[in-house]
Amino acid sequence: MIEFRQVTKRYDSDHTALRQVNFHLDRGELAFLTGHSGAGKSTLLKLLMVMERPSAGEVVVGGQMLNRLPRRQIPYIRRHIGVVFQNHQLLFDRTVFDNVAMPLEVMGASPRDMGRRVRAALDKVGLLSKEKMNPLQLSGGEQQRVGIARAVVNKPPLLLADEPTGNLDPKLSADIMNLFAQFSQVGVTVLIASHDLALINEMGRRTLTLDHGNLIAGGTPLQGGPSGR
Amino acid sequence: MHHRKVARDSAGRLWRTPVASLMTWAVMGVALALPVALLLLLTSLQGVSAGWESSARVTAYMDLDASLEQTRKLASEIASDGRVAELELVDRDRALAEFRASSGLDDALDYLEENPLPHTLLITPEENARSANGVAALVTFIESMDRVERVQVDLGWLQRLNAMTDLLARAVWALAILLAVAVVLVIGNTVRLSIESRRDEILVAKLVGGTDGFVRRPFLYTGAWFGLGGGIVAWVLLQLSLWWLNGPVERLAGLYRSNFSLNGLSIDGALALIIAAMLLGWLGAWVAVKRHLSDIEPGEIAGG
């Protein structure tokens, strides 16, 4: 589902965020991405979202090579990637329903389809009763779950999360992690950037560890063969 | 489908900030009404000169001591010329009576011992002799005749009026272009502010896979709605000033015995004005969107 081949990202001559990173994640796999702050976690996620382009190497998502993707194709790639942010990026000028509906709206879904899928996503995160509320009226944990509902509403094959439990207490964090685990069980590839080591250890999943741009643990060695697999 | 929703949303946004929207509409309305008013005035003026062109008349004044008999003879001679369509003889007594009636100098005229006005021939040239050269030839012909004191053509001031309306037309178009540019800039700036205030929304839309077209759309509609409002304000301003000016203009035209009247905008004209305003608004929004939307990229959204 995701494959990094010798990926290097250099911002300028003296700042290299990622150095020759190799790994791949299979369909339905849930993995953590960890490392000290500034180790390159966000850069790695940005490369997957095509917010940044690698300086060298190849990033492949769902069989699509992102390096040479034309700019106008970027939105169509992003429609296949759900993203959850630490600060959830919700819009406070509209209801919970409208926030969750945004990925469907950009795709031009019909209102009936939209209603059905938004309610299914809200039901999944246990917020069906709050669809008409403004996100400001919700607690931090609830807001984060609205963000997750938005990320999964169009059933993307890949789900990325950047510090999704950063501001939450351990109980809420565990709830959210369980949600992610459920998504991976139905075939969604989930990559969670986090530095909450206690939680990561508790989950017992594969963990990619970055240190100063080098992937020091959890990576898969690049296997032989012309295709790179 | 999405278009209708976005159109409704952006109209709703303008509606929810009535004062700010009204100000923009007013600025646009004034900027549009001014050149359109001048254009209307211009077409009215061109209508006048067109009316006069067809009735270009040559006036021949006889010597004061030319008798009515002599004048009649001359008149029949001129009337028989092929270039003359119509000829009217105004004898001195009738001329004085008309002057008395129209000038209001009734009492002053009573002091005059004798009629100061000569016999006059009013000559309307034939259609094919109405060119500048044709009329000039006719004038030379009449001038050469006996007992004719002076020949006058109304064409002189007509040409000046034509030259003036031509000049005015250019000035009006230049002004119209300048004001159209101003409208585009005003809308561009307003839309730029609206882009700034909806930054988060744009970021999220881009993050969840909104295409450039999707992100651009609400702002283009906003520009078009500004244009619609501005066009309607302009139309109202035009109708109001027309209503306010019409009475005095009619009185003035009456004094000049002119059929001049101010033309308002026809339904088609009003529609064209509003559509042009919407296009300008859309264009302004497009300029702003083109310049500012690509600045908002979700690169900074995921922290360190």
Coordinates of C-alpha atoms in Angstrom, one line a residue, chain B:
Chain B
M1 CA -25.5 20.2 -8.3
H2 CA -22.5 21.5 -6.4
H3 CA -22.7 24.8 -8.3
R4 CA -26.2 25.5 -7.1
K5 CA -25.2 24.8 -3.5
V6 CA -22.1 27.0 -3.7
A7 CA -24.1 29.8 -5.4
R8 CA -26.6 29.7 -2.6
D9 CA -23.9 29.6 0.1
S10 CA -22.0 32.5 -1.2
A11 CA -25.1 34.6 -1.7
G12 CA -26.0 33.7 1.9
R13 CA -22.6 34.9 3.1
L14 CA -23.1 38.3 1.5
W15 CA -26.6 38.4 3.0
R16 CA -25.3 37.8 6.5
T17 CA -22.9 40.8 6.3
P18 CA -25.4 43.3 4.9
V19 CA -23.5 46.5 5.7
A20 CA -20.3 45.4 4.1
S21 CA -22.0 43.9 1.1
L22 CA -24.2 47.0 0.7
M23 CA -21.0 49.2 0.7
T24 CA -19.4 47.1 -2.0
W25 CA -22.6 47.1 -4.0
A26 CA -22.8 50.9 -3.7
V27 CA -19.2 51.5 -4.8
M28 CA -19.8 49.2 -7.7
G29 CA -23.2 50.8 -8.5
V30 CA -21.8 54.3 -8.6
A31 CA -18.8 53.3 -10.7
L32 CA -21.1 51.6 -13.2
A33 CA -23.8 54.2 -13.2
L34 CA -21.5 57.0 -14.1
P35 CA -20.3 55.8 -17.5
V36 CA -23.7 54.3 -18.3
A37 CA -25.4 57.7 -17.6
L38 CA -22.9 59.4 -19.9
L39 CA -23.4 56.8 -22.6
L40 CA -27.2 57.4 -22.4
L41 CA -26.7 61.1 -22.6
L42 CA -24.5 60.6 -25.6
T43 CA -27.0 58.4 -27.4
S44 CA -29.7 61.1 -26.6
L45 CA -27.4 63.7 -28.2
Q46 CA -26.7 61.6 -31.2
G47 CA -30.5 61.2 -31.6
V48 CA -30.8 65.0 -31.7
S49 CA -28.1 65.5 -34.4
A50 CA -29.6 62.6 -36.4
G51 CA -32.9 64.4 -36.3
W52 CA -31.4 67.6 -37.5
E53 CA -29.3 66.1 -40.2
S54 CA -32.4 64.9 -42.0
S55 CA -34.0 68.3 -41.7
A56 CA -30.9 70.3 -42.7
R57 CA -32.4 73.6 -43.9
V58 CA -31.1 76.5 -45.9
T59 CA -32.4 79.9 -44.9
A60 CA -32.1 82.7 -47.5
Y61 CA -32.7 86.3 -46.2
M62 CA -33.8 88.9 -48.8
D63 CA -32.7 92.5 -49.0
L64 CA -34.7 94.7 -46.7
D65 CA -36.0 96.6 -49.7
A66 CA -36.9 93.6 -51.8
S67 CA -40.6 93.6 -52.4
L68 CA -42.9 90.7 -51.7
E69 CA -43.5 90.4 -55.4
Q70 CA -39.8 90.1 -56.2
T71 CA -39.4 87.5 -53.5
R72 CA -42.3 85.4 -54.8
K73 CA -40.7 85.4 -58.2
L74 CA -37.3 84.3 -56.8
A75 CA -39.0 81.7 -54.7
S76 CA -40.7 80.0 -57.6
E77 CA -37.4 80.1 -59.5
I78 CA -35.5 78.4 -56.7
A79 CA -38.3 75.9 -56.1
S80 CA -38.1 74.8 -59.6
D81 CA -34.5 73.7 -59.1
G82 CA -34.1 70.0 -58.9
R83 CA -32.1 70.1 -55.7
V84 CA -34.9 71.7 -53.7
A85 CA -37.5 69.5 -52.1
E86 CA -39.5 72.1 -50.4
L87 CA -39.7 75.8 -50.1
E88 CA -41.5 78.0 -47.7
L89 CA -41.8 81.8 -48.0
V90 CA -42.1 83.7 -44.7
D91 CA -43.0 87.3 -45.5
R92 CA -41.8 90.0 -43.2
D93 CA -45.1 90.6 -41.5
R94 CA -45.5 87.0 -40.5
A95 CA -41.8 86.8 -39.4
L96 CA -42.4 89.8 -37.1
A97 CA -45.6 88.2 -35.7
E98 CA -43.8 85.0 -35.0
F99 CA -40.9 86.8 -33.4
R100 CA -43.3 88.8 -31.3
A101 CA -45.0 85.7 -30.1
S102 CA -41.9 83.7 -29.3
S103 CA -39.4 86.3 -28.0
G104 CA -41.6 88.1 -25.5
L105 CA -40.2 91.4 -26.6
D106 CA -43.7 92.6 -27.5
D107 CA -43.4 96.0 -25.9
A108 CA -39.9 96.7 -27.2
L109 CA -41.0 95.9 -30.8
D110 CA -43.8 98.5 -30.5
Y111 CA -41.1 101.2 -30.3
L112 CA -39.7 100.2 -33.7
E113 CA -40.9 102.4 -36.5
E114 CA -40.7 99.8 -39.1
N115 CA -40.4 96.0 -39.4
P116 CA -36.6 95.2 -39.1
L117 CA -37.1 91.7 -40.6
P118 CA -36.6 90.8 -44.2
H119 CA -38.6 88.3 -46.3
T120 CA -37.2 84.9 -45.7
L121 CA -37.1 81.7 -47.8
L122 CA -36.9 78.4 -45.9
I123 CA -35.5 75.8 -48.3
T124 CA -35.3 72.1 -47.6
P125 CA -32.8 70.4 -50.0
E126 CA -33.7 67.2 -51.8
E127 CA -32.5 64.0 -50.2
N128 CA -29.6 63.5 -52.6
A129 CA -28.4 67.1 -52.2
R130 CA -28.1 66.9 -48.4
S131 CA -24.4 66.0 -48.4
A132 CA -22.0 68.7 -47.2
N133 CA -20.9 69.4 -50.8
G134 CA -24.4 69.3 -52.2
V135 CA -25.7 71.8 -49.6
A136 CA -22.6 74.1 -50.3
A137 CA -23.4 74.1 -54.0
L138 CA -27.0 74.9 -53.4
V139 CA -25.9 77.8 -51.1
T140 CA -23.6 79.2 -53.8
F141 CA -26.4 79.0 -56.3
I142 CA -28.9 80.9 -54.1
E143 CA -26.3 83.4 -53.0
S144 CA -25.6 84.3 -56.6
M145 CA -29.3 85.3 -57.1
D146 CA -30.5 88.8 -57.2
R147 CA -31.8 90.5 -54.1
V148 CA -30.6 87.7 -51.8
E149 CA -28.8 89.3 -48.8
R150 CA -27.5 86.3 -47.0
V151 CA -27.8 82.6 -47.0
Q152 CA -27.5 80.5 -43.8
V153 CA -27.1 76.8 -43.3
D154 CA -27.6 75.1 -40.0
L155 CA -24.9 72.7 -40.8
G156 CA -22.1 74.6 -39.1
W157 CA -23.3 74.0 -35.6
L158 CA -24.4 70.5 -36.5
Q159 CA -20.9 69.6 -37.5
R160 CA -19.6 71.1 -34.3
L161 CA -22.1 69.1 -32.3
N162 CA -21.1 66.0 -34.2
A163 CA -17.5 66.6 -33.5
M164 CA -18.2 67.2 -29.9
T165 CA -20.3 64.1 -29.5
D166 CA -17.5 62.1 -31.1
L167 CA -15.0 63.5 -28.7
L168 CA -17.4 63.0 -25.8
A169 CA -17.9 59.4 -26.9
R170 CA -14.2 58.7 -26.7
A171 CA -14.0 60.4 -23.3
V172 CA -16.9 58.3 -22.1
W173 CA -15.4 55.1 -23.3
A174 CA -12.1 55.9 -21.7
L175 CA -13.9 56.7 -18.5
A176 CA -15.9 53.5 -18.7
I177 CA -12.8 51.4 -19.2
L178 CA -11.1 53.1 -16.2
L179 CA -14.1 52.6 -14.0
A180 CA -14.4 49.0 -15.1
V181 CA -10.8 48.4 -14.1
A182 CA -11.6 50.1 -10.8
V183 CA -14.6 47.8 -10.3
V184 CA -12.5 44.7 -11.0
L185 CA -9.9 45.9 -8.5
V186 CA -12.5 46.7 -5.8
I187 CA -14.1 43.3 -6.2
G188 CA -10.6 41.7 -6.3
N189 CA -9.7 43.3 -3.0
T190 CA -13.0 42.4 -1.4
V191 CA -12.6 38.8 -2.5
R192 CA -9.0 38.8 -1.3
L193 CA -10.2 39.6 2.2
S194 CA -12.9 36.9 1.9
I195 CA -10.2 34.4 0.9
E196 CA -8.1 35.4 3.9
S197 CA -11.1 35.0 6.3
R198 CA -11.8 31.5 4.9
R199 CA -8.2 30.3 5.0
D200 CA -8.9 27.3 7.3
E201 CA -11.7 26.2 5.1
I202 CA -9.5 26.4 2.0
L203 CA -6.8 24.4 3.8
V204 CA -9.2 21.6 4.8
A205 CA -10.8 21.5 1.3
K206 CA -7.3 21.1 -0.2
L207 CA -6.4 18.5 2.4
V208 CA -9.4 16.3 1.7
G209 CA -8.8 16.4 -2.1
G210 CA -10.7 19.5 -3.3
T211 CA -9.5 20.5 -6.7
D212 CA -8.5 24.0 -7.6
G213 CA -11.8 24.4 -9.3
F214 CA -13.7 23.4 -6.2
V215 CA -11.8 25.8 -4.0
R216 CA -12.1 28.6 -6.5
R217 CA -15.8 28.2 -7.1
P218 CA -17.3 29.9 -4.0
F219 CA -15.2 33.0 -4.6
L220 CA -16.1 33.3 -8.2
Y221 CA -19.8 33.1 -7.2
T222 CA -19.1 35.7 -4.5
G223 CA -17.7 38.0 -7.2
A224 CA -20.7 37.4 -9.5
W225 CA -23.1 38.2 -6.7
F226 CA -21.2 41.4 -5.9
G227 CA -21.6 42.2 -9.6
L228 CA -25.4 41.4 -9.5
G229 CA -25.9 43.7 -6.6
G230 CA -23.7 46.4 -8.1
G231 CA -25.6 46.2 -11.4
I232 CA -28.9 46.6 -9.7
V233 CA -27.7 49.5 -7.6
A234 CA -26.4 51.2 -10.8
W235 CA -29.7 50.6 -12.5
V236 CA -31.6 52.1 -9.5
L237 CA -29.3 55.1 -9.5
L238 CA -29.8 55.6 -13.2
Q239 CA -33.6 55.4 -12.9
L240 CA -33.6 57.9 -10.0
S241 CA -31.5 60.4 -11.7
L242 CA -33.5 60.1 -14.9
W243 CA -36.7 60.7 -13.0
W244 CA -35.1 63.7 -11.2
L245 CA -33.7 65.2 -14.5
N246 CA -36.5 64.5 -16.8
G247 CA -38.8 67.5 -16.0
P248 CA -36.0 70.1 -16.3
V249 CA -34.7 68.5 -19.5
E250 CA -38.1 68.5 -21.1
R251 CA -38.6 72.2 -20.3
L252 CA -35.1 73.1 -21.6
A253 CA -35.7 71.1 -24.8
G254 CA -39.0 72.8 -25.2
L255 CA -37.3 76.2 -25.0
Y256 CA -35.0 75.1 -27.8
R257 CA -37.9 73.6 -29.7
S258 CA -36.0 70.4 -29.7
N259 CA -37.4 66.9 -29.5
F260 CA -34.5 66.1 -27.3
S261 CA -35.3 63.8 -24.4
L262 CA -33.3 61.7 -22.1
N263 CA -33.5 58.1 -22.9
G264 CA -33.6 55.6 -20.0
L265 CA -32.3 52.1 -20.1
S266 CA -34.5 49.6 -22.0
I267 CA -35.2 46.2 -20.4
D268 CA -32.5 44.8 -22.7
G269 CA -30.1 47.6 -21.7
A270 CA -30.8 47.0 -18.0
L271 CA -30.1 43.3 -18.4
A272 CA -26.9 44.0 -20.3
L273 CA -25.8 46.3 -17.6
I274 CA -26.4 43.7 -14.9
I275 CA -24.8 40.9 -16.9
A276 CA -21.8 43.1 -17.6
A277 CA -21.6 43.9 -13.9
M278 CA -21.7 40.2 -13.0
L279 CA -18.9 39.5 -15.5
L280 CA -16.8 42.3 -14.0
G281 CA -17.4 40.9 -10.5
W282 CA -16.5 37.5 -11.6
L283 CA -13.4 38.8 -13.3
G284 CA -12.3 40.7 -10.2
A285 CA -12.8 37.5 -8.1
W286 CA -10.9 35.5 -10.6
V287 CA -7.9 37.9 -10.4
A288 CA -7.9 37.7 -6.6
V289 CA -8.3 33.9 -6.7
K290 CA -5.5 33.5 -9.2
R291 CA -3.2 35.6 -7.1
H292 CA -4.0 34.4 -3.6
L293 CA -5.4 30.9 -3.6
S294 CA -2.1 29.2 -4.5
D295 CA -0.5 30.9 -1.5
I296 CA -2.7 28.8 0.8
E297 CA -1.2 25.3 0.7
P298 CA -1.5 22.8 3.5
G299 CA 2.3 22.5 3.9
E300 CA 2.4 24.1 7.4
I301 CA -0.6 22.3 8.8
A302 CA 1.2 19.3 10.1
G303 CA 3.6 20.7 12.8
G304 CA 7.3 20.0 13.2

